[in-house]
C-alpha atoms as an extended CHARMM CRD file, in Angstrom:
* protein
*
       271  EXT
         1         1  MET       CA            112.4370000000     -172.1170000000     -216.4310000000  PROA      1               0.0000000000
         2         2  GLN       CA            112.5360000000     -173.6930000000     -212.9800000000  PROA      2               0.0000000000
         3         3  CYS       CA            115.9260000000     -174.1520000000     -211.3100000000  PROA      3               0.0000000000
         4         4  GLY       CA            115.2440000000     -177.8870000000     -211.0880000000  PROA      4               0.0000000000
         5         5  LYS       CA            114.9440000000     -178.1190000000     -214.8760000000  PROA      5               0.0000000000
         6         6  VAL       CA            118.3280000000     -176.4010000000     -215.2830000000  PROA      6               0.0000000000
         7         7  THR       CA            120.0260000000     -178.6820000000     -212.7570000000  PROA      7               0.0000000000
         8         8  GLU       CA            118.3790000000     -181.7310000000     -214.3270000000  PROA      8               0.0000000000
         9         9  LEU       CA            120.0260000000     -180.8110000000     -217.6430000000  PROA      9               0.0000000000
        10        10  LEU       CA            123.4050000000     -180.3720000000     -215.9490000000  PROA      10              0.0000000000
        11        11  GLU       CA            123.1400000000     -183.6370000000     -214.0670000000  PROA      11              0.0000000000
        12        12  LYS       CA            122.4520000000     -185.6410000000     -217.2050000000  PROA      12              0.0000000000
        13        13  GLN       CA            125.7960000000     -184.4880000000     -218.5870000000  PROA      13              0.0000000000
        14        14  TRP       CA            127.7750000000     -184.1640000000     -215.3350000000  PROA      14              0.0000000000
        15        15  ILE       CA            126.3860000000     -186.8690000000     -213.0670000000  PROA      15              0.0000000000
        16        16  PRO       CA            126.8210000000     -185.9910000000     -209.3550000000  PROA      16              0.0000000000
        17        17  ALA       CA            127.6110000000     -189.6400000000     -208.5490000000  PROA      17              0.0000000000
        18        18  GLU       CA            130.7790000000     -189.2920000000     -210.6470000000  PROA      18              0.0000000000
        19        19  ALA       CA            132.1580000000     -186.7290000000     -208.1870000000  PROA      19              0.0000000000
        20        20  CYS       CA            134.7430000000     -187.8380000000     -205.6150000000  PROA      20              0.0000000000
        21        21  ASP       CA            133.4050000000     -189.0650000000     -202.2710000000  PROA      21              0.0000000000
        22        22  TRP       CA            134.8780000000     -186.0750000000     -200.4100000000  PROA      22              0.0000000000
        23        23  ASP       CA            133.3100000000     -183.5450000000     -202.7670000000  PROA      23              0.0000000000
        24        24  ASN       CA            130.1030000000     -181.5170000000     -202.3280000000  PROA      24              0.0000000000
        25        25  VAL       CA            128.2960000000     -180.9100000000     -205.6130000000  PROA      25              0.0000000000
        26        26  GLY       CA            124.7700000000     -180.1000000000     -206.7150000000  PROA      26              0.0000000000
        27        27  LEU       CA            122.2620000000     -177.4930000000     -205.5300000000  PROA      27              0.0000000000
        28        28  LEU       CA            123.7710000000     -176.1380000000     -202.3060000000  PROA      28              0.0000000000
        29        29  VAL       CA            121.5610000000     -173.0770000000     -201.6900000000  PROA      29              0.0000000000
        30        30  GLY       CA            118.0280000000     -172.2830000000     -202.8110000000  PROA      30              0.0000000000
        31        31  SER       CA            114.9380000000     -173.9810000000     -204.1920000000  PROA      31              0.0000000000
        32        32  ARG       CA            114.4700000000     -176.1820000000     -207.2460000000  PROA      32              0.0000000000
        33        33  GLU       CA            111.1610000000     -174.3520000000     -207.7310000000  PROA      33              0.0000000000
        34        34  LYS       CA            112.9400000000     -171.0160000000     -208.2190000000  PROA      34              0.0000000000
        35        35  GLU       CA            112.1860000000     -169.4250000000     -211.5980000000  PROA      35              0.0000000000
        36        36  VAL       CA            115.4360000000     -168.8430000000     -213.4920000000  PROA      36              0.0000000000
        37        37  LYS       CA            115.8770000000     -166.2460000000     -216.2070000000  PROA      37              0.0000000000
        38        38  LYS       CA            119.5360000000     -165.2860000000     -215.7210000000  PROA      38              0.0000000000
        39        39  ILE       CA            122.5060000000     -167.5020000000     -214.7970000000  PROA      39              0.0000000000
        40        40  MET       CA            125.9060000000     -166.2670000000     -213.6130000000  PROA      40              0.0000000000
        41        41  LEU       CA            128.9850000000     -168.5010000000     -213.9820000000  PROA      41              0.0000000000
        42        42  ALA       CA            132.1790000000     -168.3400000000     -211.9250000000  PROA      42              0.0000000000
        43        43  LEU       CA            135.0780000000     -170.4600000000     -210.7440000000  PROA      43              0.0000000000
        44        44  ASP       CA            134.5220000000     -169.5730000000     -207.0680000000  PROA      44              0.0000000000
        45        45  ALA       CA            131.6220000000     -168.1210000000     -205.0750000000  PROA      45              0.0000000000
        46        46  THR       CA            133.6920000000     -165.3470000000     -203.5040000000  PROA      46              0.0000000000
        47        47  ASP       CA            132.2150000000     -162.2200000000     -201.9000000000  PROA      47              0.0000000000
        48        48  GLU       CA            133.0310000000     -160.2950000000     -205.0930000000  PROA      48              0.0000000000
        49        49  VAL       CA            131.3150000000     -162.8760000000     -207.3080000000  PROA      49              0.0000000000
        50        50  ILE       CA            128.1940000000     -162.9550000000     -205.1410000000  PROA      50              0.0000000000
        51        51  ASP       CA            128.0680000000     -159.1450000000     -205.2090000000  PROA      51              0.0000000000
        52        52  GLN       CA            128.2350000000     -159.3310000000     -209.0170000000  PROA      52              0.0000000000
        53        53  ALA       CA            125.4010000000     -161.8900000000     -209.0430000000  PROA      53              0.0000000000
        54        54  VAL       CA            123.2850000000     -159.5560000000     -206.8940000000  PROA      54              0.0000000000
        55        55  ALA       CA            124.0760000000     -156.5260000000     -209.0840000000  PROA      55              0.0000000000
        56        56  ALA       CA            123.2840000000     -158.5060000000     -212.2570000000  PROA      56              0.0000000000
        57        57  GLN       CA            120.0040000000     -159.7240000000     -210.7280000000  PROA      57              0.0000000000
        58        58  ALA       CA            121.0020000000     -163.3080000000     -211.4400000000  PROA      58              0.0000000000
        59        59  ASP       CA            118.6020000000     -166.0410000000     -210.3740000000  PROA      59              0.0000000000
        60        60  LEU       CA            121.1540000000     -168.8700000000     -210.3240000000  PROA      60              0.0000000000
        61        61  LEU       CA            124.8860000000     -168.8500000000     -209.6040000000  PROA      61              0.0000000000
        62        62  ILE       CA            126.8690000000     -171.8350000000     -210.8990000000  PROA      62              0.0000000000
        63        63  THR       CA            130.4900000000     -172.3420000000     -209.8430000000  PROA      63              0.0000000000
        64        64  HSD       CA            133.1270000000     -175.0070000000     -210.3010000000  PROA      64              0.0000000000
        65        65  HSD       CA            134.4830000000     -174.9930000000     -206.7420000000  PROA      65              0.0000000000
        66        66  PRO       CA            131.8500000000     -175.5950000000     -204.0370000000  PROA      66              0.0000000000
        67        67  MET       CA            131.4690000000     -172.7400000000     -201.5770000000  PROA      67              0.0000000000
        68        68  ILE       CA            130.3180000000     -175.2260000000     -198.9010000000  PROA      68              0.0000000000
        69        69  PHE       CA            132.6990000000     -178.1620000000     -198.4090000000  PROA      69              0.0000000000
        70        70  ARG       CA            132.1530000000     -179.1710000000     -194.7850000000  PROA      70              0.0000000000
        71        71  GLY       CA            129.0470000000     -179.5880000000     -192.6690000000  PROA      71              0.0000000000
        72        72  MET       CA            127.7200000000     -176.3340000000     -191.2020000000  PROA      72              0.0000000000
        73        73  LYS       CA            126.1520000000     -176.4190000000     -187.7210000000  PROA      73              0.0000000000
        74        74  ARG       CA            124.9760000000     -172.8230000000     -187.9270000000  PROA      74              0.0000000000
        75        75  ILE       CA            124.5030000000     -170.1250000000     -190.5450000000  PROA      75              0.0000000000
        76        76  THR       CA            125.1700000000     -166.6890000000     -189.0720000000  PROA      76              0.0000000000
        77        77  ASP       CA            126.8520000000     -163.4220000000     -190.0110000000  PROA      77              0.0000000000
        78        78  GLY       CA            129.7170000000     -164.3640000000     -187.6960000000  PROA      78              0.0000000000
        79        79  ASP       CA            131.1870000000     -166.6680000000     -190.3500000000  PROA      79              0.0000000000
        80        80  PHE       CA            132.2490000000     -165.6430000000     -193.8710000000  PROA      80              0.0000000000
        81        81  ILE       CA            130.5740000000     -168.6750000000     -195.4760000000  PROA      81              0.0000000000
        82        82  GLY       CA            127.4490000000     -168.0190000000     -193.4320000000  PROA      82              0.0000000000
        83        83  ARG       CA            127.3830000000     -164.4100000000     -194.6300000000  PROA      83              0.0000000000
        84        84  ARG       CA            127.6040000000     -165.5740000000     -198.2400000000  PROA      84              0.0000000000
        85        85  VAL       CA            124.7820000000     -168.0820000000     -197.8040000000  PROA      85              0.0000000000
        86        86  MET       CA            122.6480000000     -165.4310000000     -196.1150000000  PROA      86              0.0000000000
        87        87  LYS       CA            123.2510000000     -162.9400000000     -198.9380000000  PROA      87              0.0000000000
        88        88  LEU       CA            122.2820000000     -165.5060000000     -201.5820000000  PROA      88              0.0000000000
        89        89  ILE       CA            119.0790000000     -166.3470000000     -199.7260000000  PROA      89              0.0000000000
        90        90  ARG       CA            118.2830000000     -162.6940000000     -199.0260000000  PROA      90              0.0000000000
        91        91  HSD       CA            118.5140000000     -161.8910000000     -202.7410000000  PROA      91              0.0000000000
        92        92  ASP       CA            116.7330000000     -165.1080000000     -203.7810000000  PROA      92              0.0000000000
        93        93  ILE       CA            119.7060000000     -166.4890000000     -205.7330000000  PROA      93              0.0000000000
        94        94  SER       CA            120.0040000000     -170.2570000000     -205.9660000000  PROA      94              0.0000000000
        95        95  TYR       CA            123.5140000000     -171.6920000000     -205.9410000000  PROA      95              0.0000000000
        96        96  TYR       CA            124.8330000000     -174.8080000000     -207.7050000000  PROA      96              0.0000000000
        97        97  ALA       CA            128.3430000000     -176.3440000000     -207.7430000000  PROA      97              0.0000000000
        98        98  MET       CA            129.8150000000     -178.8460000000     -210.2240000000  PROA      98              0.0000000000
        99        99  HSD       CA            133.3340000000     -179.7930000000     -209.2240000000  PROA      99              0.0000000000
       100       100  THR       CA            134.9960000000     -183.1970000000     -209.6420000000  PROA      100             0.0000000000
       101       101  ASN       CA            132.0230000000     -184.4750000000     -211.6410000000  PROA      101             0.0000000000
       102       102  PHE       CA            132.9140000000     -181.7180000000     -214.1350000000  PROA      102             0.0000000000
       103       103  ASP       CA            136.6310000000     -182.5360000000     -213.8390000000  PROA      103             0.0000000000
       104       104  VAL       CA            136.1040000000     -186.1130000000     -215.0160000000  PROA      104             0.0000000000
       105       105  TYR       CA            133.8660000000     -185.1290000000     -217.8990000000  PROA      105             0.0000000000
       106       106  GLY       CA            134.7090000000     -181.6930000000     -219.2220000000  PROA      106             0.0000000000
       107       107  MET       CA            137.6220000000     -179.8500000000     -217.6410000000  PROA      107             0.0000000000
       108       108  GLY       CA            140.3710000000     -182.1030000000     -219.0020000000  PROA      108             0.0000000000
       109       109  ASP       CA            138.8120000000     -182.1190000000     -222.4690000000  PROA      109             0.0000000000
       110       110  ALA       CA            138.5210000000     -178.3220000000     -222.4810000000  PROA      110             0.0000000000
       111       111  ALA       CA            142.1400000000     -177.8300000000     -221.3790000000  PROA      111             0.0000000000
       112       112  ALA       CA            143.4940000000     -180.3660000000     -223.8770000000  PROA      112             0.0000000000
       113       113  GLU       CA            141.5390000000     -178.7560000000     -226.7010000000  PROA      113             0.0000000000
       114       114  ARG       CA            142.8720000000     -175.3240000000     -225.8080000000  PROA      114             0.0000000000
       115       115  LEU       CA            146.4380000000     -176.6590000000     -226.0180000000  PROA      115             0.0000000000
       116       116  GLY       CA            145.7790000000     -178.4910000000     -229.2660000000  PROA      116             0.0000000000
       117       117  LEU       CA            146.6650000000     -181.7670000000     -227.5610000000  PROA      117             0.0000000000
       118       118  ILE       CA            146.1470000000     -184.9130000000     -229.6380000000  PROA      118             0.0000000000
       119       119  SER       CA            144.6230000000     -186.8780000000     -226.7730000000  PROA      119             0.0000000000
       120       120  ASP       CA            144.9010000000     -190.6440000000     -226.3770000000  PROA      120             0.0000000000
       121       121  GLY       CA            142.9890000000     -190.9530000000     -223.1050000000  PROA      121             0.0000000000
       122       122  VAL       CA            142.6060000000     -189.8050000000     -219.5140000000  PROA      122             0.0000000000
       123       123  LEU       CA            145.5750000000     -189.4010000000     -217.2090000000  PROA      123             0.0000000000
       124       124  GLU       CA            144.0330000000     -191.0340000000     -214.1120000000  PROA      124             0.0000000000
       125       125  TYR       CA            141.2220000000     -193.4390000000     -214.9690000000  PROA      125             0.0000000000
       126       126  THR       CA            138.1350000000     -193.3170000000     -212.7140000000  PROA      126             0.0000000000
       127       127  GLY       CA            135.4710000000     -195.1190000000     -214.7700000000  PROA      127             0.0000000000
       128       128  CYS       CA            133.6050000000     -195.0510000000     -218.0520000000  PROA      128             0.0000000000
       129       129  ARG       CA            130.2700000000     -194.0890000000     -219.5340000000  PROA      129             0.0000000000
       130       130  GLU       CA            128.3720000000     -195.4900000000     -222.4820000000  PROA      130             0.0000000000
       131       131  LYS       CA            127.5390000000     -192.9190000000     -225.1280000000  PROA      131             0.0000000000
       132       132  GLU       CA            125.4710000000     -193.2430000000     -228.2720000000  PROA      132             0.0000000000
       133       133  GLU       CA            127.6900000000     -191.0410000000     -230.3800000000  PROA      133             0.0000000000
       134       134  LEU       CA            129.1710000000     -193.2210000000     -233.1090000000  PROA      134             0.0000000000
       135       135  GLY       CA            125.9470000000     -193.5050000000     -235.1100000000  PROA      135             0.0000000000
       136       136  ILE       CA            127.1460000000     -196.7990000000     -236.5820000000  PROA      136             0.0000000000
       137       137  ASP       CA            124.3640000000     -199.4040000000     -236.5960000000  PROA      137             0.0000000000
       138       138  GLY       CA            123.2280000000     -198.1980000000     -233.1910000000  PROA      138             0.0000000000
       139       139  ILE       CA            126.4730000000     -199.3180000000     -231.5190000000  PROA      139             0.0000000000
       140       140  ASP       CA            127.2510000000     -197.5330000000     -228.2570000000  PROA      140             0.0000000000
       141       141  SER       CA            130.6670000000     -196.0100000000     -227.7270000000  PROA      141             0.0000000000
       142       142  ILE       CA            132.5020000000     -196.0690000000     -224.4290000000  PROA      142             0.0000000000
       143       143  LYS       CA            134.0290000000     -192.8610000000     -223.1050000000  PROA      143             0.0000000000
       144       144  GLU       CA            136.6880000000     -193.1440000000     -220.4230000000  PROA      144             0.0000000000
       145       145  LEU       CA            136.2560000000     -190.9140000000     -217.3840000000  PROA      145             0.0000000000
       146       146  GLY       CA            139.1060000000     -189.6360000000     -215.2910000000  PROA      146             0.0000000000
       147       147  ILE       CA            141.2290000000     -186.7410000000     -214.1160000000  PROA      147             0.0000000000
       148       148  GLY       CA            143.3070000000     -184.9660000000     -216.7650000000  PROA      148             0.0000000000
       149       149  LYS       CA            144.1620000000     -185.8350000000     -220.3490000000  PROA      149             0.0000000000
       150       150  LYS       CA            147.3400000000     -187.2040000000     -221.9290000000  PROA      150             0.0000000000
       151       151  GLY       CA            148.5280000000     -187.1240000000     -225.5050000000  PROA      151             0.0000000000
       152       152  HSD       CA            150.9230000000     -185.6210000000     -228.0030000000  PROA      152             0.0000000000
       153       153  LEU       CA            151.5400000000     -181.9650000000     -228.6760000000  PROA      153             0.0000000000
       154       154  PRO       CA            150.8990000000     -180.8720000000     -232.2890000000  PROA      154             0.0000000000
       155       155  GLU       CA            154.6730000000     -180.7430000000     -232.6520000000  PROA      155             0.0000000000
       156       156  GLN       CA            157.7370000000     -181.2980000000     -230.5200000000  PROA      156             0.0000000000
       157       157  MET       CA            158.8990000000     -178.3150000000     -228.5050000000  PROA      157             0.0000000000
       158       158  THR       CA            161.1120000000     -177.4890000000     -225.5640000000  PROA      158             0.0000000000
       159       159  VAL       CA            159.8330000000     -177.2170000000     -222.0080000000  PROA      159             0.0000000000
       160       160  LYS       CA            160.3070000000     -173.4440000000     -222.1970000000  PROA      160             0.0000000000
       161       161  GLU       CA            158.3960000000     -173.2250000000     -225.4830000000  PROA      161             0.0000000000
       162       162  CYS       CA            155.5800000000     -175.3110000000     -223.9970000000  PROA      162             0.0000000000
       163       163  ALA       CA            155.4730000000     -173.0340000000     -220.9370000000  PROA      163             0.0000000000
       164       164  LYS       CA            155.0690000000     -170.0570000000     -223.2690000000  PROA      164             0.0000000000
       165       165  LEU       CA            152.3070000000     -171.9150000000     -225.1260000000  PROA      165             0.0000000000
       166       166  VAL       CA            150.4090000000     -172.5610000000     -221.8690000000  PROA      166             0.0000000000
       167       167  LYS       CA            150.8320000000     -168.9280000000     -220.8340000000  PROA      167             0.0000000000
       168       168  GLU       CA            149.4670000000     -167.7300000000     -224.2000000000  PROA      168             0.0000000000
       169       169  ARG       CA            146.5890000000     -170.2110000000     -224.6160000000  PROA      169             0.0000000000
       170       170  PHE       CA            145.2700000000     -169.6780000000     -221.0850000000  PROA      170             0.0000000000
       171       171  GLY       CA            145.8290000000     -165.9050000000     -221.0720000000  PROA      171             0.0000000000
       172       172  LEU       CA            148.1580000000     -165.8710000000     -218.0650000000  PROA      172             0.0000000000
       173       173  ASN       CA            150.7260000000     -163.3360000000     -216.9100000000  PROA      173             0.0000000000
       174       174  SER       CA            153.2350000000     -166.0220000000     -215.9460000000  PROA      174             0.0000000000
       175       175  VAL       CA            153.7560000000     -169.7370000000     -215.3420000000  PROA      175             0.0000000000
       176       176  ARG       CA            156.4430000000     -171.6770000000     -213.4320000000  PROA      176             0.0000000000
       177       177  PHE       CA            158.1900000000     -174.8390000000     -214.5360000000  PROA      177             0.0000000000
       178       178  PHE       CA            160.4620000000     -177.5010000000     -213.0980000000  PROA      178             0.0000000000
       179       179  GLY       CA            162.9430000000     -178.9190000000     -215.5970000000  PROA      179             0.0000000000
       180       180  ASP       CA            165.5600000000     -178.1960000000     -218.2190000000  PROA      180             0.0000000000
       181       181  PRO       CA            164.1200000000     -175.3650000000     -220.3540000000  PROA      181             0.0000000000
       182       182  GLU       CA            165.7740000000     -176.8310000000     -223.4730000000  PROA      182             0.0000000000
       183       183  LYS       CA            164.5300000000     -180.4100000000     -222.9890000000  PROA      183             0.0000000000
       184       184  VAL       CA            162.4280000000     -181.4530000000     -226.0050000000  PROA      184             0.0000000000
       185       185  VAL       CA            159.0130000000     -182.8630000000     -225.0940000000  PROA      185             0.0000000000
       186       186  SER       CA            156.1810000000     -184.3930000000     -227.0910000000  PROA      186             0.0000000000
       187       187  TYR       CA            154.0820000000     -186.7050000000     -224.8910000000  PROA      187             0.0000000000
       188       188  VAL       CA            152.4320000000     -184.5300000000     -222.2350000000  PROA      188             0.0000000000
       189       189  ALA       CA            149.5140000000     -184.5030000000     -219.8180000000  PROA      189             0.0000000000
       190       190  VAL       CA            147.3120000000     -181.6460000000     -218.6230000000  PROA      190             0.0000000000
       191       191  SER       CA            145.4480000000     -181.8100000000     -215.3130000000  PROA      191             0.0000000000
       192       192  PRO       CA            143.7450000000     -178.5210000000     -214.3340000000  PROA      192             0.0000000000
       193       193  GLY       CA            143.5120000000     -177.6590000000     -210.6480000000  PROA      193             0.0000000000
       194       194  SER       CA            145.6910000000     -179.0840000000     -207.9130000000  PROA      194             0.0000000000
       195       195  GLY       CA            147.8050000000     -181.7020000000     -209.6440000000  PROA      195             0.0000000000
       196       196  LYS       CA            150.4330000000     -183.1190000000     -207.3050000000  PROA      196             0.0000000000
       197       197  SER       CA            148.4020000000     -186.3450000000     -207.0090000000  PROA      197             0.0000000000
       198       198  GLU       CA            148.7180000000     -186.7050000000     -210.7980000000  PROA      198             0.0000000000
       199       199  ILE       CA            152.5150000000     -186.9370000000     -210.7180000000  PROA      199             0.0000000000
       200       200  GLU       CA            152.4330000000     -190.6980000000     -210.0760000000  PROA      200             0.0000000000
       201       201  PRO       CA            149.9590000000     -191.4410000000     -212.9200000000  PROA      201             0.0000000000
       202       202  ALA       CA            152.0750000000     -189.2570000000     -215.2160000000  PROA      202             0.0000000000
       203       203  LEU       CA            155.2050000000     -191.2300000000     -214.3200000000  PROA      203             0.0000000000
       204       204  GLU       CA            153.3830000000     -194.5290000000     -214.8760000000  PROA      204             0.0000000000
       205       205  ALA       CA            152.2400000000     -193.3020000000     -218.3170000000  PROA      205             0.0000000000
       206       206  GLU       CA            155.8250000000     -192.2660000000     -219.1640000000  PROA      206             0.0000000000
       207       207  ILE       CA            154.7720000000     -188.6700000000     -219.7490000000  PROA      207             0.0000000000
       208       208  ASP       CA            157.5170000000     -186.1790000000     -220.6720000000  PROA      208             0.0000000000
       209       209  LEU       CA            155.8020000000     -183.1550000000     -219.1320000000  PROA      209             0.0000000000
       210       210  LEU       CA            152.8680000000     -182.5790000000     -216.7550000000  PROA      210             0.0000000000
       211       211  ILE       CA            150.9130000000     -179.3150000000     -217.0250000000  PROA      211             0.0000000000
       212       212  THR       CA            148.9620000000     -178.6020000000     -213.8400000000  PROA      212             0.0000000000
       213       213  GLY       CA            148.7870000000     -176.3510000000     -210.7660000000  PROA      213             0.0000000000
       214       214  ASP       CA            149.6160000000     -176.1330000000     -207.0530000000  PROA      214             0.0000000000
       215       215  ILE       CA            152.9680000000     -177.9370000000     -207.2760000000  PROA      215             0.0000000000
       216       216  ASP       CA            155.0940000000     -177.2990000000     -204.1880000000  PROA      216             0.0000000000
       217       217  HSD       CA            158.8620000000     -177.3490000000     -203.8700000000  PROA      217             0.0000000000
       218       218  HSD       CA            159.2470000000     -180.9800000000     -202.8090000000  PROA      218             0.0000000000
       219       219  ASP       CA            156.7800000000     -182.4510000000     -205.2950000000  PROA      219             0.0000000000
       220       220  GLY       CA            158.3730000000     -180.4470000000     -208.1040000000  PROA      220             0.0000000000
       221       221  ILE       CA            161.9510000000     -181.5170000000     -207.4460000000  PROA      221             0.0000000000
       222       222  ASP       CA            160.9070000000     -185.1260000000     -206.7560000000  PROA      222             0.0000000000
       223       223  ALA       CA            159.0430000000     -185.3070000000     -210.0710000000  PROA      223             0.0000000000
       224       224  LEU       CA            162.0450000000     -183.8460000000     -211.8390000000  PROA      224             0.0000000000
       225       225  ALA       CA            164.3730000000     -186.3820000000     -210.1970000000  PROA      225             0.0000000000
       226       226  GLN       CA            162.2450000000     -189.1380000000     -211.7500000000  PROA      226             0.0000000000
       227       227  GLY       CA            162.4370000000     -187.6340000000     -215.2350000000  PROA      227             0.0000000000
       228       228  LEU       CA            159.1470000000     -185.7340000000     -215.2900000000  PROA      228             0.0000000000
       229       229  ALA       CA            159.1830000000     -182.0240000000     -216.1460000000  PROA      229             0.0000000000
       230       230  VAL       CA            156.3040000000     -179.9950000000     -214.6820000000  PROA      230             0.0000000000
       231       231  ILE       CA            154.6450000000     -176.7320000000     -215.6820000000  PROA      231             0.0000000000
       232       232  ASP       CA            152.7430000000     -175.1200000000     -212.8030000000  PROA      232             0.0000000000
       233       233  ALA       CA            150.2200000000     -172.7080000000     -214.3090000000  PROA      233             0.0000000000
       234       234  GLY       CA            148.3410000000     -172.2590000000     -211.0400000000  PROA      234             0.0000000000
       235       235  HSD       CA            145.0060000000     -173.5640000000     -209.8080000000  PROA      235             0.0000000000
       236       236  TYR       CA            143.0450000000     -170.6170000000     -211.2000000000  PROA      236             0.0000000000
       237       237  GLY       CA            145.3140000000     -170.4810000000     -214.2420000000  PROA      237             0.0000000000
       238       238  LEU       CA            144.0250000000     -173.6530000000     -215.8930000000  PROA      238             0.0000000000
       239       239  GLU       CA            140.5180000000     -173.8310000000     -214.4070000000  PROA      239             0.0000000000
       240       240  HSD       CA            139.2390000000     -170.3520000000     -215.2170000000  PROA      240             0.0000000000
       241       241  ILE       CA            138.1720000000     -171.8240000000     -218.5860000000  PROA      241             0.0000000000
       242       242  PHE       CA            135.1640000000     -173.3160000000     -216.7380000000  PROA      242             0.0000000000
       243       243  GLY       CA            133.1180000000     -170.1370000000     -217.2180000000  PROA      243             0.0000000000
       244       244  GLU       CA            133.6600000000     -169.8780000000     -220.9670000000  PROA      244             0.0000000000
       245       245  TYR       CA            133.0580000000     -173.6170000000     -221.4800000000  PROA      245             0.0000000000
       246       246  MET       CA            129.7870000000     -173.5930000000     -219.5310000000  PROA      246             0.0000000000
       247       247  LYS       CA            128.5820000000     -170.3600000000     -221.1210000000  PROA      247             0.0000000000
       248       248  GLN       CA            128.8600000000     -171.8890000000     -224.5910000000  PROA      248             0.0000000000
       249       249  TYR       CA            127.1360000000     -175.0690000000     -223.4220000000  PROA      249             0.0000000000
       250       250  LEU       CA            124.2280000000     -173.3470000000     -221.6530000000  PROA      250             0.0000000000
       251       251  GLU       CA            123.6250000000     -170.8170000000     -224.4210000000  PROA      251             0.0000000000
       252       252  LYS       CA            123.3270000000     -173.7040000000     -226.8740000000  PROA      252             0.0000000000
       253       253  GLN       CA            121.1420000000     -175.8770000000     -224.6570000000  PROA      253             0.0000000000
       254       254  LEU       CA            119.0140000000     -173.1410000000     -223.0580000000  PROA      254             0.0000000000
       255       255  PRO       CA            118.8650000000     -170.2360000000     -225.5340000000  PROA      255             0.0000000000
       256       256  GLU       CA            115.8590000000     -168.7580000000     -223.7400000000  PROA      256             0.0000000000
       257       257  LEU       CA            118.0180000000     -167.9350000000     -220.6880000000  PROA      257             0.0000000000
       258       258  THR       CA            120.5800000000     -165.1570000000     -220.2370000000  PROA      258             0.0000000000
       259       259  VAL       CA            124.0040000000     -166.4950000000     -219.2550000000  PROA      259             0.0000000000
       260       260  VAL       CA            126.7910000000     -164.2030000000     -218.0020000000  PROA      260             0.0000000000
       261       261  GLN       CA            130.2910000000     -164.7560000000     -216.6400000000  PROA      261             0.0000000000
       262       262  ALA       CA            131.5320000000     -163.1470000000     -213.4520000000  PROA      262             0.0000000000
       263       263  VAL       CA            134.6750000000     -161.0220000000     -213.6930000000  PROA      263             0.0000000000
       264       264  GLU       CA            137.4080000000     -162.9830000000     -211.9170000000  PROA      264             0.0000000000
       265       265  HSD       CA            141.1930000000     -162.8270000000     -211.6210000000  PROA      265             0.0000000000
       266       266  GLU       CA            144.1260000000     -164.6090000000     -210.0340000000  PROA      266             0.0000000000
       267       267  PRO       CA            143.5940000000     -164.5350000000     -206.2480000000  PROA      267             0.0000000000
       268       268  PHE       CA            147.2230000000     -163.4780000000     -205.6660000000  PROA      268             0.0000000000
       269       269  GLN       CA            149.5460000000     -160.8090000000     -207.0240000000  PROA      269             0.0000000000
       270       270  VAL       CA            153.2170000000     -161.0210000000     -207.9650000000  PROA      270             0.0000000000
       271       271  VAL       CA            155.6870000000     -158.1580000000     -207.3770000000  PROA      271             0.0000000000
């Protein structure tokens, strides 16, 4: 199957125009004419991931985070991004990124489902899309698009119990939280990735607890001062589910292709 046919399938579900203006999504390296038999999935196109793609003889690498964010005036081996691009081209591996367009239509749903959240909508609304899913007299349904999901936990629990739930469901070694560990919460929001910009929407929605990543000292204590508890599970911690989600989707949609996940881990260590 040609690379362009694969990306066409992806872009029907995760429309590039739904990505944020500052983002860089789509086919970033390679040709749409490239014949694809094996796809590798990863959160980031690190040196280790690209080496795995080469060793696996993958034809297409798909990541959540774009390897190329800013304009590049030159591609040489004097720059680490340049070296990665050169290695992909040298080994004839096309490279595709699906970032905030996946966030608004996939990542939040996947995270909420993993937590068993009874969702009642997106956390930060960005738009909507018509979908013919109801099957009732041909009536179209409207699906809200946005960053994160909000809703009720299956049952009330304390902040500490919820932190343990996040740690277990996402397979993490540890999580941090801001708040009284014994405070009982029910109405929560989950926003994978860097979530400090979601504190304000969470406060407006009167959320008890925000589950996200990349919360610094000041944002954490300021959220807490306004009555919002926060669980920081890390940027990788909540978004590593991208690989598993996309593997299931691609294997169902394109059973003739081989789809593999790169071996990845938290980019930092704790002692």
